[in-house]
Amino acid sequence: FLPDTVAKLGLEPERLKQLNPRLVTCSISGYGRTGPLADMPGYDLAIQASSGLMSITGEPDGEPMKVGVAISDILTGLYAATSLLAGLFAREQGRTASGFDLALADCTLAALVNVAQSSLLTGRSPRRFGNAHPQIVPYESFPTADGHVVLAVGADRQWERFCLAVGQVEWSSDPRFRTNPDRVAHRDELSGLLRPLMQSRTTADWLQLLESAEVPHARIATVDEAAATPQSQFREMVQTLEDEAGRPLSLLGSPIHWSDRTAPKPTPPPDLGRHTDAILRDWLHYEDEHLARLREAGVIA
């Protein structure tokens, strides 16, 4: 919603604080409640474009690309949850209840971390690297004989182990590739050597070899494959339950795991209006007659 929409609904933070000074509030908008773009609507795709995220996403010589999910929305929601928890904690410490003003644009720009900071320090506009990393080499995906594997060599020691495992020990002492700064400087030359090498074996062969050599790696999986892995199943990242009609339903589980207790099981999504009466009775102490009038007027389902 735009800021004036919130005001029309009577939900602006200032009014809510008057109603209940203990409230901790958080406003989320495209560009924030202040500044020259405060009245501009914010949509995830537009924010990914205007924040610089799309400019660094995609193949080096290809079109700018958005992330495959509404990442600006998701990031801002996480920042909002963190802000509200901080506000609640501060309130319990005797501080005045807080209000937060979060913008999709701010949160997305902040999430560009090392790429944005590098641009600020050097004055140069970052370029796209595809699946490669701007400051670590080799740290990217490679086609294999039958799929794709990500090779994530984050340390020189891992590079030495990789070279030994693939029978190219001389690469680890080659002055072009000996250290990570050397490999970054000679990225294209090293990629030219690695790509035919990676395509010479199957994905399964690479997974076995890289695991035995203790070199970080991963097969590029589809979403359904990722959800079905033994690890995801063990961590209960997919939960199967029944809806209120008794039909089986699979849902994504919570990534938050308690270390000292069992997390509560998710409940199936309720039918429309399933808990309306209970909530209005318990929270607002509405009588049955009042509920009946609201339902007859079409206010509640």
C-alpha positions as a printed Julia matrix, in Angstrom:
301×3 Matrix{Float64}:
   0.0     0.0     0.0
   1.0     3.59   -0.53
   1.32    5.71    2.62
  -1.98    7.47    1.91
  -3.76    4.1     1.67
  -2.63    3.29    5.19
  -3.92    6.67    6.33
  -7.29    6.09    4.68
  -7.61    2.84    6.6
  -6.78    4.63    9.84
  -3.68    2.52   10.35
  -0.93    5.13   10.22
   1.62    4.51   13.0
   0.97    7.83   14.7
  -2.74    7.05   15.17
  -2.04    3.52   16.34
   0.37    4.86   18.97
  -2.39    7.15   20.24
  -4.73    4.18   20.58
  -2.14    2.01   22.3
   1.24    3.53   23.27
   2.69    0.06   23.86
   2.33   -0.98   20.24
   5.48   -1.72   18.27
   4.68   -0.86   14.66
   6.33   -1.49   11.3
   5.42    0.15    8.0
   6.56   -1.49    4.75
   6.42    0.34    1.43
   8.27    0.39   -1.84
  10.58    3.32   -1.13
   9.83    4.27    2.49
   7.62    6.88    4.11
  10.12    9.7     3.48
  12.1    11.0     0.53
  11.22   12.01   -3.05
   9.88    8.54   -3.94
   7.73    8.09   -0.84
   4.5     8.26   -2.87
   5.64    5.85   -5.59
   4.2     2.32   -5.53
   6.72   -0.46   -5.07
   6.58   -3.82   -6.82
   9.18   -6.53   -6.37
  10.27   -6.58  -10.02
  10.58   -2.78  -10.14
  12.58   -2.81   -6.91
  14.94   -5.5    -8.19
  15.52   -3.26  -11.21
  15.96    0.07   -9.42
  18.1    -1.31   -6.56
  20.86   -2.58   -8.86
  20.12   -6.26   -8.18
  19.11   -7.03  -11.76
  22.22   -5.32  -13.12
  24.46   -7.91  -11.43
  22.23  -10.94  -12.11
  22.48  -12.9   -15.36
  25.12  -13.98  -17.81
  27.99  -11.53  -18.44
  26.93  -10.85  -22.03
  23.22  -11.49  -21.53
  20.22   -9.49  -20.39
  19.85   -8.27  -16.79
  17.77  -10.86  -14.92
  15.54  -10.9   -11.87
  15.95  -13.48   -9.13
  13.65  -16.48   -9.53
  11.45  -15.53   -6.55
  10.14  -12.2    -5.2
  13.35  -11.76   -3.24
  12.85   -8.06   -2.37
   9.52   -8.88   -0.72
  11.08  -11.78    1.18
  14.13   -9.83    2.35
  12.0    -6.93    3.58
   9.73   -9.31    5.49
  12.75  -10.78    7.26
  14.14   -7.33    8.07
  10.68   -6.37    9.36
  10.49   -9.41   11.64
  13.94   -8.62   13.03
  12.99   -4.97   13.58
   9.81   -5.88   15.43
  11.63   -8.34   17.67
  14.18   -5.64   18.5
  11.34   -3.23   19.26
   9.6    -5.72   21.54
  12.84   -6.45   23.37
  13.55   -2.74   23.81
  10.05   -2.18   25.14
  10.49   -4.92   27.72
  13.72   -3.2    28.82
  11.71   -0.09   29.66
  12.35    1.8    26.43
   9.59    3.66   24.62
   7.73    1.45   22.15
   9.25    1.77   18.7
   8.0     2.34   15.19
   9.87    1.15   12.11
   9.79    2.42    8.52
  11.08   -0.21    6.08
  11.41    0.11    2.31
  11.76   -2.67   -0.24
  14.36   -0.53   -2.0
  16.48   -0.02    1.13
  16.42   -3.69    2.11
  17.34   -4.87   -1.39
  20.21   -2.4    -1.7
  21.52   -3.42    1.73
  21.4    -7.08    0.66
  23.89   -6.42   -2.15
  26.57   -6.5     0.59
  30.06   -7.13   -0.83
  29.09   -6.19   -4.4
  27.68   -2.82   -3.37
  30.53   -2.17   -0.93
  33.1    -2.91   -3.63
  31.4    -0.4    -5.89
  31.43    2.24   -3.15
  35.13    1.7    -2.47
  36.32    1.53   -6.08
  33.85    3.88   -7.77
  33.29    1.26  -10.48
  29.95   -0.18  -11.48
  29.83   -3.95  -10.83
  29.36   -6.25  -13.78
  27.47   -9.5   -14.17
  29.36  -12.74  -13.59
  26.61  -15.27  -14.29
  27.08  -18.1   -11.81
  30.66  -17.07  -11.06
  31.84  -15.05   -8.08
  33.41  -11.6    -8.47
  36.1   -12.22   -5.85
  36.57  -16.01   -5.61
  37.76  -18.35   -8.4
  36.79  -21.09   -9.16
  33.42  -20.51   -7.5
  30.77  -21.21  -10.14
  28.78  -23.85  -11.98
  30.22  -26.08  -14.68
  28.51  -28.38  -17.18
  29.4   -32.04  -16.74
  28.92  -34.9   -19.19
  25.27  -35.21  -18.13
  24.33  -32.2   -15.97
  25.8   -29.38  -13.93
  27.96  -29.18  -10.82
  28.84  -26.2    -8.67
  32.5   -25.99   -7.71
  33.04  -23.77   -4.65
  36.78  -23.52   -4.01
  36.87  -20.95   -1.23
  40.49  -21.42   -0.07
  43.89  -22.09   -1.6
  44.17  -25.33    0.36
  40.99  -26.56   -1.28
  42.41  -25.58   -4.67
  45.5   -27.67   -4.0
  43.33  -30.67   -3.11
  41.27  -30.19   -6.27
  44.36  -30.08   -8.47
  45.72  -33.23   -6.85
  42.37  -35.06   -7.24
  42.08  -34.3   -10.97
  45.72  -35.08  -11.75
  46.74  -31.49  -12.48
  49.14  -30.82   -9.61
  51.04  -28.28  -11.71
  48.05  -25.93  -11.64
  48.49  -25.38   -7.9
  52.02  -24.06   -8.42
  51.31  -22.19  -11.66
  51.92  -18.48  -10.88
  48.67  -17.65  -12.7
  46.61  -19.86  -10.37
  48.59  -20.34   -7.15
  46.52  -18.01   -4.95
  42.95  -16.77   -5.17
  44.01  -13.25   -6.27
  46.05  -14.91   -9.03
  43.05  -16.97  -10.1
  40.77  -13.93  -10.09
  43.25  -12.07  -12.3
  43.42  -15.02  -14.72
  39.77  -16.07  -14.44
  39.2   -16.61  -18.17
  42.36  -18.67  -18.66
  41.48  -20.96  -15.77
  37.88  -21.31  -16.89
  39.13  -22.35  -20.31
  41.02  -25.22  -18.67
  38.31  -26.23  -16.23
  35.32  -26.4   -18.56
  36.54  -29.24  -20.82
  37.85  -31.03  -17.72
  34.48  -30.83  -15.95
  32.66  -32.04  -19.07
  34.85  -35.13  -19.24
  33.09  -36.85  -16.32
  29.48  -37.47  -15.29
  27.86  -35.6   -12.44
  27.9   -38.71  -10.26
  31.63  -39.17  -10.89
  32.34  -35.57   -9.92
  30.28  -35.79   -6.75
  32.2   -38.85   -5.64
  35.61  -37.41   -6.55
  35.03  -33.99   -5.0
  33.61  -35.45   -1.81
  36.61  -37.73   -1.37
  38.94  -34.77   -2.0
  37.02  -32.59    0.5
  36.37  -29.9    -2.1
  33.1   -27.97   -1.62
  30.64  -28.76   -4.39
  26.98  -29.46   -5.19
  24.85  -30.83   -7.95
  22.36  -28.32   -9.34
  19.02  -29.78   -8.32
  15.49  -28.92   -9.34
  13.12  -27.63   -6.65
  11.26  -30.93   -6.39
  14.56  -32.79   -6.12
  15.75  -30.43   -3.37
  12.53  -30.95   -1.41
  12.84  -34.74   -1.71
  16.45  -35.1    -0.52
  17.05  -37.19    2.62
  18.44  -34.06    4.3
  15.31  -32.02    3.6
  13.12  -34.89    4.72
  15.12  -35.42    7.91
  14.89  -31.71    8.69
  11.11  -31.88    8.06
  11.28  -29.13    5.47
   8.28  -30.74    3.78
   5.33  -31.55    6.01
   2.4   -33.71    4.95
  -0.93  -33.27    6.71
  -4.63  -33.34    5.98
  -6.84  -30.34    5.32
 -10.2   -29.94    7.01
 -11.84  -32.11    4.35
  -9.4   -34.95    5.03
  -7.38  -34.45    1.84
  -3.57  -34.91    2.01
  -1.65  -31.66    1.75
   2.1   -31.05    1.5
   3.48  -27.8     2.9
   6.93  -26.29    3.26
   8.16  -26.59    6.82
   9.7   -23.85    8.91
  13.49  -23.39    8.61
  13.59  -22.38   12.3
  14.54  -25.4    14.41
  14.63  -25.34   18.19
  17.79  -26.91   19.59
  16.19  -27.91   22.9
  12.56  -28.65   22.01
  10.33  -30.0    19.29
   8.93  -27.36   16.98
   5.13  -27.26   16.77
   3.59  -29.03   13.81
   1.89  -26.8    11.22
  -1.88  -26.75   11.12
  -3.78  -26.99    7.84
  -5.02  -23.74    6.32
  -8.54  -23.06    7.62
 -11.61  -22.67    5.46
 -12.79  -19.09    4.99
 -14.22  -17.77    8.24
 -13.41  -20.93   10.19
 -12.08  -19.05   13.26
 -13.8   -15.67   12.87
 -16.3   -16.17   15.69
 -13.73  -17.6    18.1
 -11.29  -14.75   17.5
 -13.91  -12.02   17.87
 -15.31  -13.64   21.01
 -11.91  -14.23   22.66
 -10.12  -11.04   21.62
 -12.91   -8.47   21.36
 -15.52  -10.15   23.6
 -18.27   -9.85   20.98
 -21.62  -11.36   21.92
 -23.37  -13.84   19.63
 -25.99  -11.23   18.7
 -23.28   -8.82   17.57
 -21.65  -11.53   15.48
 -24.97  -12.38   13.88
 -25.55   -8.74   12.9
 -22.05   -8.49   11.39
 -22.56  -11.67    9.39
 -25.98  -10.58    8.18
 -24.49   -7.26    7.0
 -21.72   -9.07    5.13
 -18.98   -7.65    7.35
 -17.66  -11.12    8.29
 -17.84  -14.47    6.51
